[in-house]
PDB file of C-alpha atoms in Angstrom:
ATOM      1  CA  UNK A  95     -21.241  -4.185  18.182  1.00  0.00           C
ATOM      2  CA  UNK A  96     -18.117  -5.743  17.780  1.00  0.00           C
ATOM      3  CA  UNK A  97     -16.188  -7.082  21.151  1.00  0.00           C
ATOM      4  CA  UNK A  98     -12.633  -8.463  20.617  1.00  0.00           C
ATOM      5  CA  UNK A  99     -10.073 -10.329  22.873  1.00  0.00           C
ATOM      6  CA  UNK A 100      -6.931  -9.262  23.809  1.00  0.00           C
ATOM      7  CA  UNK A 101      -4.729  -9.030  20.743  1.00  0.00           C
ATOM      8  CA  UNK A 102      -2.274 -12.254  20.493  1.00  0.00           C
ATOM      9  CA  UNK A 103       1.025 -11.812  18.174  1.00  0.00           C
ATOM     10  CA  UNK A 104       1.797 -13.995  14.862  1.00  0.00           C
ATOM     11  CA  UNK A 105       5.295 -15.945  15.261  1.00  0.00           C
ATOM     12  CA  UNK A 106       7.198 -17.933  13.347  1.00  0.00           C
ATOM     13  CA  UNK A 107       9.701 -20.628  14.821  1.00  0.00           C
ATOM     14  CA  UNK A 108       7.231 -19.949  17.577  1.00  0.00           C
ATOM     15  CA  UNK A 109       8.511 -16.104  18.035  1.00  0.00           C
ATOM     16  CA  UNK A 110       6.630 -13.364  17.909  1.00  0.00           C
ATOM     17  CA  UNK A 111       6.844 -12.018  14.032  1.00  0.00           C
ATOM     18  CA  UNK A 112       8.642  -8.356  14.808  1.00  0.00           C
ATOM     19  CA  UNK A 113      10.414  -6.336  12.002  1.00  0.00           C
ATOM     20  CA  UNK A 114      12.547  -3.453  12.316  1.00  0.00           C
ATOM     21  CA  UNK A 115      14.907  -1.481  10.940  1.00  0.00           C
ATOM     22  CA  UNK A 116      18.143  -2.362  12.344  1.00  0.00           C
ATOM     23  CA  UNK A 117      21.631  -1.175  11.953  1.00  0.00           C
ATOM     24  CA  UNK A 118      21.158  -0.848   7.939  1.00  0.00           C
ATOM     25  CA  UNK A 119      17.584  -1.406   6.966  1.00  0.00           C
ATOM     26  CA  UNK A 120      16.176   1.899   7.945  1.00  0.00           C
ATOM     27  CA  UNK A 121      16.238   4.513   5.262  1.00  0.00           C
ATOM     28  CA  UNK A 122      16.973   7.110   8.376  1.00  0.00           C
ATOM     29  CA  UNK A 123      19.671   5.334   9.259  1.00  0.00           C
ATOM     30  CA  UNK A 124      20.395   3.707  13.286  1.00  0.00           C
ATOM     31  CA  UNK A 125      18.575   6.114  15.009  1.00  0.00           C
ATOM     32  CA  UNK A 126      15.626   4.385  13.705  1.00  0.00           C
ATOM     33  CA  UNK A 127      16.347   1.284  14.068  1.00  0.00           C
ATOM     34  CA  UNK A 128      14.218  -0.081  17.038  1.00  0.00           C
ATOM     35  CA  UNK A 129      10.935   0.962  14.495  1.00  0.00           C
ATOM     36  CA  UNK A 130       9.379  -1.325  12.218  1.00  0.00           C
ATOM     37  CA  UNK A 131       6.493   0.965  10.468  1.00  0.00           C
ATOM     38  CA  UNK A 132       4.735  -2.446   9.568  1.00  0.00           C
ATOM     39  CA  UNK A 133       1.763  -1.809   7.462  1.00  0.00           C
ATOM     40  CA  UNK A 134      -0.291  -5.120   7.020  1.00  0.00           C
ATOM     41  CA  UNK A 135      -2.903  -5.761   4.066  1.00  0.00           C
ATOM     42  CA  UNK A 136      -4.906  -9.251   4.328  1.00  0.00           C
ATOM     43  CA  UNK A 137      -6.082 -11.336   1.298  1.00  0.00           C
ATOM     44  CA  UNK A 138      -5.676 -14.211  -0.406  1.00  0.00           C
ATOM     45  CA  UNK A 139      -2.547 -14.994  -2.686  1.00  0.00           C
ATOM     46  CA  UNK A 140      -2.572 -18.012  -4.874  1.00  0.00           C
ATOM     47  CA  UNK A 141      -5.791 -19.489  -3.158  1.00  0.00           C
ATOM     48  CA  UNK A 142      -4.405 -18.913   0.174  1.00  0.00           C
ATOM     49  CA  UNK A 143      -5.403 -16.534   2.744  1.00  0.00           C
ATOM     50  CA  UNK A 144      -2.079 -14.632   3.393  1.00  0.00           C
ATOM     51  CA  UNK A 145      -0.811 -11.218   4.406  1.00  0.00           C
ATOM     52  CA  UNK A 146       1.392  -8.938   3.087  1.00  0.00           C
ATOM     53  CA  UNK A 147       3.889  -6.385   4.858  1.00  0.00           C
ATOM     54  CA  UNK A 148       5.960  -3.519   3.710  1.00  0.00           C
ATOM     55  CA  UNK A 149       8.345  -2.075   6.342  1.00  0.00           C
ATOM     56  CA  UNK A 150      11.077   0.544   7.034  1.00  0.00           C
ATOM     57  CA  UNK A 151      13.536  -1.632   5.110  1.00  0.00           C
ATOM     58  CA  UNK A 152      10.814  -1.046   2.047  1.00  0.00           C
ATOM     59  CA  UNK A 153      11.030  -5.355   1.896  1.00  0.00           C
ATOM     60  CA  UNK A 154       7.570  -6.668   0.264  1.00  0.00           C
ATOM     61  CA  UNK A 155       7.394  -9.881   2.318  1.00  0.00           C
ATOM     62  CA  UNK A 156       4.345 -12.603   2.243  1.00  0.00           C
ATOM     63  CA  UNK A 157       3.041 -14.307   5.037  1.00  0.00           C
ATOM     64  CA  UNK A 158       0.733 -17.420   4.798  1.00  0.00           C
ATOM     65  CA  UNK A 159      -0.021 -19.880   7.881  1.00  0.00           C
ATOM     66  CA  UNK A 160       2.459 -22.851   8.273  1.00  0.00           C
ATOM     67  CA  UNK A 161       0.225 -25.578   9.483  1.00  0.00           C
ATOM     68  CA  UNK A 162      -2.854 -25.939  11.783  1.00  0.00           C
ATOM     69  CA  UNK A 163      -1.702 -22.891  14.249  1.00  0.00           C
ATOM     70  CA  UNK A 164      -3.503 -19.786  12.536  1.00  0.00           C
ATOM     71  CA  UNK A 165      -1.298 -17.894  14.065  1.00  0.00           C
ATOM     72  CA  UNK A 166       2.038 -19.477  13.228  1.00  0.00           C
ATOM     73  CA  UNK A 167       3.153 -18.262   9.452  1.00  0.00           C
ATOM     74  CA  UNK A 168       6.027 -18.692   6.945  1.00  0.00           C
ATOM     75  CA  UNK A 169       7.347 -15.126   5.528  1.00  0.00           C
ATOM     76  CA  UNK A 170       8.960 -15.153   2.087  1.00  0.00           C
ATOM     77  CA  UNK A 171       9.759 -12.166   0.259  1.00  0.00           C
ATOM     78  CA  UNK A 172       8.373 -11.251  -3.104  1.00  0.00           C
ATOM     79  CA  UNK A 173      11.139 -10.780  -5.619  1.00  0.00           C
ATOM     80  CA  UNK A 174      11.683  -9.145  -8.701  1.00  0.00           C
ATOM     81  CA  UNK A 175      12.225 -11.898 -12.507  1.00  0.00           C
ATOM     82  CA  UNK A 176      15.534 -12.422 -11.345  1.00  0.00           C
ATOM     83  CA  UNK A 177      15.142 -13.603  -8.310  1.00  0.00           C
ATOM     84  CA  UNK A 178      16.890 -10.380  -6.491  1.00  0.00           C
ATOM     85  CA  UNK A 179      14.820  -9.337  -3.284  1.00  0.00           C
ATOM     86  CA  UNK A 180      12.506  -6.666  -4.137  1.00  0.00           C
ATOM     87  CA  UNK A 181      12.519  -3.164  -3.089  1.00  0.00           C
ATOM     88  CA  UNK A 182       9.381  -0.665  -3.148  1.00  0.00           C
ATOM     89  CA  UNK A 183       8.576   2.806  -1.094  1.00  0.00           C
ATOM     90  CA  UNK A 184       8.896   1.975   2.237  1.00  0.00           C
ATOM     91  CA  UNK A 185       6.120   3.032   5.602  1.00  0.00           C
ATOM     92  CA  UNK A 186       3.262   2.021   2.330  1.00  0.00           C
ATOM     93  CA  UNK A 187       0.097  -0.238   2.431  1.00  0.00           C
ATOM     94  CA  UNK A 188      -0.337  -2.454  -0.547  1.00  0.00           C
ATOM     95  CA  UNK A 189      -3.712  -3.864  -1.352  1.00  0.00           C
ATOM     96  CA  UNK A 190      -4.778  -7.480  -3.282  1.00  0.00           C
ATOM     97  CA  UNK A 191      -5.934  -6.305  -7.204  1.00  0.00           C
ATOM     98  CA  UNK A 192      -8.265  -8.781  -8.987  1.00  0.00           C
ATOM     99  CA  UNK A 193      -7.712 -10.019 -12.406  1.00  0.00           C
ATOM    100  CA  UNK A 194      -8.691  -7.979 -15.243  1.00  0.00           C
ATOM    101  CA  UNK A 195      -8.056  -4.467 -13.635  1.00  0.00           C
ATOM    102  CA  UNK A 196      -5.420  -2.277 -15.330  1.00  0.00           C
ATOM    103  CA  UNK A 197      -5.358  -5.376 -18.146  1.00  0.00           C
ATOM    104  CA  UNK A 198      -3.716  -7.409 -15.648  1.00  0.00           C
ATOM    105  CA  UNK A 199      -3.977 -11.655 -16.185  1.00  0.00           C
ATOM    106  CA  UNK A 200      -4.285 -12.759 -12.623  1.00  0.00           C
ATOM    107  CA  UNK A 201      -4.374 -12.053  -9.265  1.00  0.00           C
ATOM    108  CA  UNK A 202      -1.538  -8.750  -8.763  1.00  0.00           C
ATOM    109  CA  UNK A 203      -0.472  -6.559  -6.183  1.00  0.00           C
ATOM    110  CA  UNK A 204      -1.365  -2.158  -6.051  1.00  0.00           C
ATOM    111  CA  UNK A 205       1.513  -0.308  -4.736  1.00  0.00           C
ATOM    112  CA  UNK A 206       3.704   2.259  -4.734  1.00  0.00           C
ATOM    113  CA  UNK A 207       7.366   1.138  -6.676  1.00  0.00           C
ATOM    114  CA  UNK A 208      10.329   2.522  -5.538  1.00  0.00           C
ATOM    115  CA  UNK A 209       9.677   6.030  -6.996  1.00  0.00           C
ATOM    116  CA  UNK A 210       6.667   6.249  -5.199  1.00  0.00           C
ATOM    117  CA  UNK A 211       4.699   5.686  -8.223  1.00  0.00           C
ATOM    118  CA  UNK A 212       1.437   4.041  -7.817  1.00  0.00           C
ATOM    119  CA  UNK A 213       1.484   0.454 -10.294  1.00  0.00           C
ATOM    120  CA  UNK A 214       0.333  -2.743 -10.135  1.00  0.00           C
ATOM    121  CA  UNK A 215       2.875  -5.878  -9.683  1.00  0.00           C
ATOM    122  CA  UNK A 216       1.819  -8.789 -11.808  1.00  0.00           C
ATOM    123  CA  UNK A 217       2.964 -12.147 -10.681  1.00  0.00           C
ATOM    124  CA  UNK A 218       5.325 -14.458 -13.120  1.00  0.00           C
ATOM    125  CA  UNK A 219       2.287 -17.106 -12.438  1.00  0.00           C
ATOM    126  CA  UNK A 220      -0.893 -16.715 -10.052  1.00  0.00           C
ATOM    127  CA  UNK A 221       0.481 -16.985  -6.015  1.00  0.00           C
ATOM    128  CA  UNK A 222       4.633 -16.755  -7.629  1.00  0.00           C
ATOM    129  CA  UNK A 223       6.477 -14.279  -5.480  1.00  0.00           C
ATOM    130  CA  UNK A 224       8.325 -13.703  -8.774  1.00  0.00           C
ATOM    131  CA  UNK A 225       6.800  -9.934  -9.644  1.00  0.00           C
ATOM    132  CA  UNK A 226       7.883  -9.776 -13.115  1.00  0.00           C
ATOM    133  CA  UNK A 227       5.518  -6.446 -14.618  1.00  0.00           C
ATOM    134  CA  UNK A 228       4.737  -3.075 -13.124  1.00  0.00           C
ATOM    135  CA  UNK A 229       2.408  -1.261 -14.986  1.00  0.00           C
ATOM    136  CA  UNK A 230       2.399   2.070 -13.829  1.00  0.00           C
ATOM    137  CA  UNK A 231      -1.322   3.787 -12.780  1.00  0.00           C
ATOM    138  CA  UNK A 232      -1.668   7.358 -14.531  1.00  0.00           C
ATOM    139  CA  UNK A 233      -3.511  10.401 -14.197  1.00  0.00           C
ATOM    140  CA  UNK A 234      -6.229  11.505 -17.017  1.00  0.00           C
ATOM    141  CA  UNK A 235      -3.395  13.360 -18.540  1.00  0.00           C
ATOM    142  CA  UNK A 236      -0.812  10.568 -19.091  1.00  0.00           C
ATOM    143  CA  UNK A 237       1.511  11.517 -15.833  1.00  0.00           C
ATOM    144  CA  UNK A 238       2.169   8.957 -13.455  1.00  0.00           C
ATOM    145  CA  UNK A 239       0.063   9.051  -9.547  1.00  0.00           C
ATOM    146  CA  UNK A 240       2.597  10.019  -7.303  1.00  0.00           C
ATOM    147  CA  UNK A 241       1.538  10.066  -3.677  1.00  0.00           C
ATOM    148  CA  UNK A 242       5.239  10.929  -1.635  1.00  0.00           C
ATOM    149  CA  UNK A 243       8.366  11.915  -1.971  1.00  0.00           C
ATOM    150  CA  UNK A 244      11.723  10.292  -1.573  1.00  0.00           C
ATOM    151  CA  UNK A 245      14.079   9.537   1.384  1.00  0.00           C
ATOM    152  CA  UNK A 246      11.892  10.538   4.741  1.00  0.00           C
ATOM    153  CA  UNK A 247       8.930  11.510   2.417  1.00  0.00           C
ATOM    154  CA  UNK A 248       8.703   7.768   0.957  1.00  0.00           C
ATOM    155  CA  UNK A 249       5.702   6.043   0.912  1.00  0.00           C
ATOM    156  CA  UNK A 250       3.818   6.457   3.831  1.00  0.00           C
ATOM    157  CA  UNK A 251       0.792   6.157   2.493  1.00  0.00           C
ATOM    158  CA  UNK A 252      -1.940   3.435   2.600  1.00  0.00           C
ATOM    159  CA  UNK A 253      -3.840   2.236  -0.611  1.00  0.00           C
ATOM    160  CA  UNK A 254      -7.275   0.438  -1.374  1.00  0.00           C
ATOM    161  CA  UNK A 255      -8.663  -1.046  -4.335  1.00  0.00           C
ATOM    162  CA  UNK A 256     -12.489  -0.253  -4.651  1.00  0.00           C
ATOM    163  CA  UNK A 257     -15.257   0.610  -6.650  1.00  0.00           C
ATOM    164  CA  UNK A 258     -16.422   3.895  -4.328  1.00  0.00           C
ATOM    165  CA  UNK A 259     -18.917   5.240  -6.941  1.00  0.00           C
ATOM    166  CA  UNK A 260     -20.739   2.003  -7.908  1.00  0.00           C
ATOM    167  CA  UNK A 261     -19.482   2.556 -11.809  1.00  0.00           C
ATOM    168  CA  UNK A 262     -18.376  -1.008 -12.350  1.00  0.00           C
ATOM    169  CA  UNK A 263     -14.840   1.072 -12.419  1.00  0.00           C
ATOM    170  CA  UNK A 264     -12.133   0.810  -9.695  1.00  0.00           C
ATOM    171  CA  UNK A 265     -11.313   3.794  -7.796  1.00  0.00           C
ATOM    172  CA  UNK A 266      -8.376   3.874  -4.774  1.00  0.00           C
ATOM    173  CA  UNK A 267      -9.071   5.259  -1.703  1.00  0.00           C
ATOM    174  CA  UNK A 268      -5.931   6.047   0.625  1.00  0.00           C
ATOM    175  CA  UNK A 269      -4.835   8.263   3.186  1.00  0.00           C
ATOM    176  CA  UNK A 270      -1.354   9.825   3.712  1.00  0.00           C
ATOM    177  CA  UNK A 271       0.769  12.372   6.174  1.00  0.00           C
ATOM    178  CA  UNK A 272       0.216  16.873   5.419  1.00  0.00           C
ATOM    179  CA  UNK A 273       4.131  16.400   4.562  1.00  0.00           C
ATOM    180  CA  UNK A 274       3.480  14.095   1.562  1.00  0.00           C
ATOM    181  CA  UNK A 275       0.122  16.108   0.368  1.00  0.00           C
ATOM    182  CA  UNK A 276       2.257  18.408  -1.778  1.00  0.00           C
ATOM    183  CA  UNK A 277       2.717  15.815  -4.276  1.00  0.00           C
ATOM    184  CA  UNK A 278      -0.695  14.974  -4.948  1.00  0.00           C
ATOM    185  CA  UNK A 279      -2.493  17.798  -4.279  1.00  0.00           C
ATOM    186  CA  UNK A 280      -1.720  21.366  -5.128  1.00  0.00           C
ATOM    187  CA  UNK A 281      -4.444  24.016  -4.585  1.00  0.00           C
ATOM    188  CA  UNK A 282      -4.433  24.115  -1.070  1.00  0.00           C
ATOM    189  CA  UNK A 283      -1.229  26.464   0.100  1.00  0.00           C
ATOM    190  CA  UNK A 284      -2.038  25.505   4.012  1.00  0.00           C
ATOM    191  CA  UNK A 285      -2.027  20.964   4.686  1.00  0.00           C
ATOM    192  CA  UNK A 286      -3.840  19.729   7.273  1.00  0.00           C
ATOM    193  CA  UNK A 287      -2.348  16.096   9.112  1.00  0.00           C
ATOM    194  CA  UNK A 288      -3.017  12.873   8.211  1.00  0.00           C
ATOM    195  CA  UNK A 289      -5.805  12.950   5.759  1.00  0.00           C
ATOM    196  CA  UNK A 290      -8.247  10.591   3.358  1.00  0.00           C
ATOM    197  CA  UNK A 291      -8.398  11.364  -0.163  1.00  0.00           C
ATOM    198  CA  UNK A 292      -9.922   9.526  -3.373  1.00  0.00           C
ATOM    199  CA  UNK A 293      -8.759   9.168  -7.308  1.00  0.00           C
ATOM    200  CA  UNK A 294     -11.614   8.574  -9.134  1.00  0.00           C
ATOM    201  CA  UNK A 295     -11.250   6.281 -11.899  1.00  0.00           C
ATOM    202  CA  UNK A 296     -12.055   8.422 -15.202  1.00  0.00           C
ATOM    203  CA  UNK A 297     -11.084   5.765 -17.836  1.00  0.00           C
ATOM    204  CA  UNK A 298     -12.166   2.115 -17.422  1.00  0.00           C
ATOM    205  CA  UNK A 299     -11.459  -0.971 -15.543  1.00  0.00           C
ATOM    206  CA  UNK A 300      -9.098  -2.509 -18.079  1.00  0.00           C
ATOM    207  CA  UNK A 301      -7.574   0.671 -18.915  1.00  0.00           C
ATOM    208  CA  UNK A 302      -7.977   2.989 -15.608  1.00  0.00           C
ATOM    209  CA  UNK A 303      -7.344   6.848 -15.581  1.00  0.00           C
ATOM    210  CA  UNK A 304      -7.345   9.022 -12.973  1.00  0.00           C
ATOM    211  CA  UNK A 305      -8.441  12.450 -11.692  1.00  0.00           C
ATOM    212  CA  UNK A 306      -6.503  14.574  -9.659  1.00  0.00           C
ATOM    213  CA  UNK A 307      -6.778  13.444  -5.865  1.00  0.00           C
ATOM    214  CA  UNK A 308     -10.051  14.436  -3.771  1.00  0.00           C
ATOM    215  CA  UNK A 309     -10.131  14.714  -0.033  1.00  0.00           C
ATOM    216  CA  UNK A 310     -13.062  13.167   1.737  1.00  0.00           C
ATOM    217  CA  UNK A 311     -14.728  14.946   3.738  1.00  0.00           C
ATOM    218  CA  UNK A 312     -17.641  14.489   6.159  1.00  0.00           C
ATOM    219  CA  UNK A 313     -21.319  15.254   4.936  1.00  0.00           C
ATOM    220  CA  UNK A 314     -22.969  16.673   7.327  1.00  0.00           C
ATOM    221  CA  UNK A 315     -20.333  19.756   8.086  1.00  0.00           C
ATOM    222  CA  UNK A 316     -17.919  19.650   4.495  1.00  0.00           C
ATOM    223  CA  UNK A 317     -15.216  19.140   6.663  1.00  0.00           C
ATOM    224  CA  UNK A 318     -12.233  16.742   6.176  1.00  0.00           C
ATOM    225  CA  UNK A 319     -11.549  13.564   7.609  1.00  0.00           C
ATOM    226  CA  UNK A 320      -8.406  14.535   9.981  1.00  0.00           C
ATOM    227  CA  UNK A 321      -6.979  11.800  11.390  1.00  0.00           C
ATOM    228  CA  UNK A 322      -4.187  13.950  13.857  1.00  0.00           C
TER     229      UNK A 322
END
């Protein structure tokens, strides 16, 4: 088994790293403004190990260690070709893509864009914050995978790269809220919470296609994975 200390907080400047929404950043406006919705993924990002955040400001922000303290990083933001600060569905989990899926060159980024569309965000040059493509991930039948909704309904949802059927093809697992289910899945009239789901890749690794959303449940009683 696994036994872990008590948790200790990144910093930078030697503060603790905490982002919120503020006065303006929240898409619910003040009263939300104390909440940060950080959702973390950890990889590595031109060589380095690094992590990346998305928050309730829907800011796509790197983080890679400053010197010898592992816990003391620099944050940049990713950006889009023209340097303006980049904007994608805010409350969502990206996850690190490796070269060759979807086409891509080099090392990109899987999330959702800022119409909740699910696409991969290719770097101007491997470890640039520059994003400068999004090629958006479709469904078997040419429409575009869209997991939420917009204003309160964006993003939400957490994303992961990986091949879950062992078909040399990448699949993405991810899990989302019952109020964003609607989008993504339409045969059941009553949603449960929080729930797991998977798109199975139907086309190939340099070309992926997807079928329509999955939940996952548990084998031995063929119920869902509920998460409250």
């Amino acid at each position: 088994r696994y036994v872990y200390r008590a948790p200790e907080p990144f910093t930078a400047g030697g503060r603790p790293i905490c982002l919120k929404g503020g006065d303006s950043g929240s898409l619910q406006g003040k009263v939300e403004k104390i909440w940060g919705y950080v959702k973390v993924a950890a990889g590595r990002w031109g060589g380095e190990k690094a992590l990346v955040t998305v928050d309730i400001t829907g800011d796509l922000l790197l983080h890679v260690r400053a010197g010898a303290d592992p816990l003391e990083l620099k944050t940049r933001p990713f950006t889009r070709a023209n340097g303006a600060k980049l904007k994608i569905a805010w409350r969502s989990r990206v996850d690190f893509v490796p070269a060759g899926f979807a086409g891509v060159p080099r090392p990109s980024l899987l999330l959702q864009d800022i119409d909740n569309d699910l696409a991969v965000a290719v770097p101007e040059a491997e470890g640039s914050l520059a994003l400068v493509k999004f090629e958006k991930l479709r469904y078997d039948d040419g429409t575009t995978v869209r997991l939420s909704g917009i204003n309160r309904l964006s993003g939400r949802c957490h994303v992961s790269l990986v091949d879950w059927d062992g078909d040399g093809r990448e699949d993405i697992v991810f899990g989302n809220n019952g109020s964003c289910q609607k989008y993504f899945e339409k045969t059941v009239k009553r949603k449960p919470n929080a729930s797991s789901f998977i798109l199975l890749n139907v086309g190939t690794r340099e070309a992926p296609r997807y079928a329509e959303a999955l939940p996952l449940v548990l084998k031995a009683s063929g119920k869902r994975l509920v998460f409250g």
